[in-house]
Amino acid sequence: MSDWDDVTVLHRNAPRATVARSQGAVNAARREGAVVDTERKGSVANRGHHVDTDHRRIAALDRSDDVKAPTTVNLSVGKAIMQARQAKGWTQKDLGVRINEKNTVINEYESSRAIPNQQILGKMERALGVKLRGKNIGEPLHPPKK
């Protein structure tokens, strides 16, 4: 016998698990002595993920057509920005360049159409030196020391 007639098997695939879709196929596998594992596939009805949800509240939200507009900047804030900017002799573009925002953003804040952004208000406060948040809107940011 020569070396050419010998066969060397390096890797043999292990038997893979198959999915039997019918009860007959499962019974046939049991008769052959194969290991059978039955598992019911979960569906939306079986999962129970709707447990403890308030369906009445959700349905009421779906029926309501109320859309509340987002809150905008108060008119006193817009006036304070405009007065402080004009006191320094700056245009809206000048203030926008100093705080790295577009002049349209400054225009929206001054006309009270903007949705408040605390970062932008903070930059405006530091640039203008005027309080724009909380109480005492329009007063100097750092009052003179005694």
Short mmCIF file of C-alpha atoms in Angstrom, two decimals:
data_model
loop_
_atom_site.label_atom_id
_atom_site.label_comp_id
_atom_site.label_asym_id
_atom_site.label_seq_id
_atom_site.Cartn_x
_atom_site.Cartn_y
_atom_site.Cartn_z
CA MET A 1 0.00 0.00 0.00
CA SER A 2 1.32 3.41 -0.86
CA ASP A 3 0.94 6.78 0.76
CA TRP A 4 -1.34 7.85 -2.03
CA ASP A 5 -4.06 5.45 -0.95
CA ASP A 6 -4.31 6.67 2.67
CA VAL A 7 -6.82 9.37 3.56
CA THR A 8 -6.19 11.73 6.48
CA VAL A 9 -9.21 13.55 7.90
CA LEU A 10 -8.19 16.82 9.54
CA HIS A 11 -11.59 18.10 10.56
CA ARG A 12 -15.00 16.51 10.57
CA ASN A 13 -18.08 18.68 11.04
CA ALA A 14 -20.10 17.90 14.14
CA PRO A 15 -23.77 17.20 13.58
CA ARG A 16 -25.73 20.41 13.66
CA ALA A 17 -28.97 20.98 15.46
CA THR A 18 -31.89 21.07 13.11
CA VAL A 19 -35.24 22.69 13.58
CA ALA A 20 -38.20 20.39 13.22
CA ARG A 21 -41.29 22.31 12.30
CA SER A 22 -43.79 19.49 12.68
CA GLN A 23 -44.73 17.20 15.54
CA GLY A 24 -44.06 14.15 13.34
CA ALA A 25 -40.44 15.21 12.78
CA VAL A 26 -39.93 15.63 16.52
CA ASN A 27 -41.40 12.16 17.19
CA ALA A 28 -39.18 10.62 14.49
CA ALA A 29 -36.08 12.15 16.13
CA ARG A 30 -37.15 10.74 19.49
CA ARG A 31 -37.57 7.25 17.99
CA GLU A 32 -34.04 7.42 16.54
CA GLY A 33 -32.68 8.28 19.99
CA ALA A 34 -31.53 11.80 19.16
CA VAL A 35 -31.46 14.48 21.83
CA VAL A 36 -34.61 16.54 21.45
CA ASP A 37 -35.05 19.96 22.96
CA THR A 38 -38.42 21.60 22.57
CA GLU A 39 -38.74 25.33 22.91
CA ARG A 40 -41.76 27.44 22.14
CA LYS A 41 -40.93 30.49 20.10
CA GLY A 42 -42.14 33.65 21.81
CA SER A 43 -44.63 35.86 20.10
CA VAL A 44 -45.99 39.24 21.05
CA ALA A 45 -48.95 37.58 22.74
CA ASN A 46 -46.74 35.26 24.83
CA ARG A 47 -44.09 37.72 25.99
CA GLY A 48 -46.19 39.61 28.46
CA HIS A 49 -44.42 42.90 27.83
CA HIS A 50 -47.74 44.71 28.04
CA VAL A 51 -48.09 43.87 31.71
CA ASP A 52 -48.70 46.83 34.02
CA THR A 53 -49.22 49.42 31.29
CA ASP A 54 -51.89 52.03 31.76
CA HIS A 55 -53.81 51.59 28.53
CA ARG A 56 -56.45 54.16 29.44
CA ARG A 57 -53.82 56.86 29.89
CA ILE A 58 -52.09 55.94 26.64
CA ALA A 59 -55.39 55.91 24.75
CA ALA A 60 -56.30 59.33 26.17
CA LEU A 61 -52.95 60.70 25.02
CA ASP A 62 -53.55 59.31 21.55
CA ARG A 63 -56.99 60.89 21.32
CA SER A 64 -55.88 64.33 22.46
CA ASP A 65 -54.74 66.72 19.79
CA ASP A 66 -53.22 69.20 22.22
CA VAL A 67 -49.83 70.35 21.05
CA LYS A 68 -48.20 72.78 23.43
CA ALA A 69 -45.77 75.21 21.92
CA PRO A 70 -42.33 75.21 23.55
CA THR A 71 -41.63 78.01 25.99
CA THR A 72 -39.76 80.97 24.60
CA VAL A 73 -37.56 83.60 26.17
CA ASN A 74 -39.39 86.14 28.32
CA LEU A 75 -39.91 89.60 26.82
CA SER A 76 -37.93 91.21 29.67
CA VAL A 77 -34.90 89.12 28.72
CA GLY A 78 -35.11 90.29 25.10
CA LYS A 79 -35.35 93.93 26.18
CA ALA A 80 -32.41 93.52 28.58
CA ILE A 81 -30.26 92.05 25.81
CA MET A 82 -31.18 94.87 23.44
CA GLN A 83 -30.54 97.64 25.99
CA ALA A 84 -27.19 96.21 27.11
CA ARG A 85 -26.08 95.67 23.53
CA GLN A 86 -27.03 99.19 22.50
CA ALA A 87 -25.37 100.65 25.60
CA LYS A 88 -22.10 99.10 24.47
CA GLY A 89 -22.68 100.35 20.92
CA TRP A 90 -22.73 96.85 19.40
CA THR A 91 -24.85 95.57 16.57
CA GLN A 92 -26.48 92.15 16.69
CA LYS A 93 -23.71 90.90 14.43
CA ASP A 94 -21.02 92.27 16.77
CA LEU A 95 -22.56 90.46 19.75
CA GLY A 96 -22.92 87.29 17.68
CA VAL A 97 -19.24 87.38 16.75
CA ARG A 98 -18.21 87.93 20.38
CA ILE A 99 -20.20 84.94 21.66
CA ASN A 100 -19.62 82.79 18.54
CA GLU A 101 -23.29 82.64 17.49
CA LYS A 102 -25.13 83.81 14.37
CA ASN A 103 -26.79 87.21 14.36
CA THR A 104 -30.12 85.47 13.67
CA VAL A 105 -29.83 83.80 17.09
CA ILE A 106 -29.35 87.22 18.71
CA ASN A 107 -32.36 88.54 16.78
CA GLU A 108 -34.54 85.64 17.99
CA TYR A 109 -33.53 86.24 21.62
CA GLU A 110 -34.18 89.98 21.41
CA SER A 111 -37.60 89.46 19.82
CA SER A 112 -38.48 86.72 22.38
CA ARG A 113 -38.96 84.02 19.74
CA ALA A 114 -36.03 81.81 20.83
CA ILE A 115 -36.29 78.68 22.93
CA PRO A 116 -34.03 79.36 25.94
CA ASN A 117 -30.62 77.75 25.81
CA GLN A 118 -28.66 78.15 29.05
CA GLN A 119 -25.28 78.05 27.31
CA ILE A 120 -26.18 80.87 24.93
CA LEU A 121 -27.71 82.93 27.75
CA GLY A 122 -24.56 82.41 29.82
CA LYS A 123 -22.34 83.59 26.94
CA MET A 124 -24.54 86.67 26.45
CA GLU A 125 -24.43 87.44 30.19
CA ARG A 126 -20.63 87.35 30.24
CA ALA A 127 -20.27 89.39 27.04
CA LEU A 128 -22.83 92.05 27.99
CA GLY A 129 -22.17 92.05 31.74
CA VAL A 130 -25.90 91.89 32.48
CA LYS A 131 -27.99 89.25 34.27
CA LEU A 132 -30.34 87.47 31.87
CA ARG A 133 -31.42 84.51 34.05
CA GLY A 134 -33.15 84.21 37.39
CA LYS A 135 -34.18 87.26 39.40
CA ASN A 136 -33.06 90.83 38.73
CA ILE A 137 -32.93 90.48 34.95
CA GLY A 138 -31.18 93.46 33.40
CA GLU A 139 -29.04 94.34 36.42
CA PRO A 140 -25.24 94.33 36.20
CA LEU A 141 -23.75 90.85 36.39
CA HIS A 142 -21.17 91.81 39.02
CA PRO A 143 -22.40 94.70 41.16
CA PRO A 144 -19.77 97.28 42.10
CA LYS A 145 -17.84 96.40 45.26
CA LYS A 146 -18.15 98.65 48.28
#
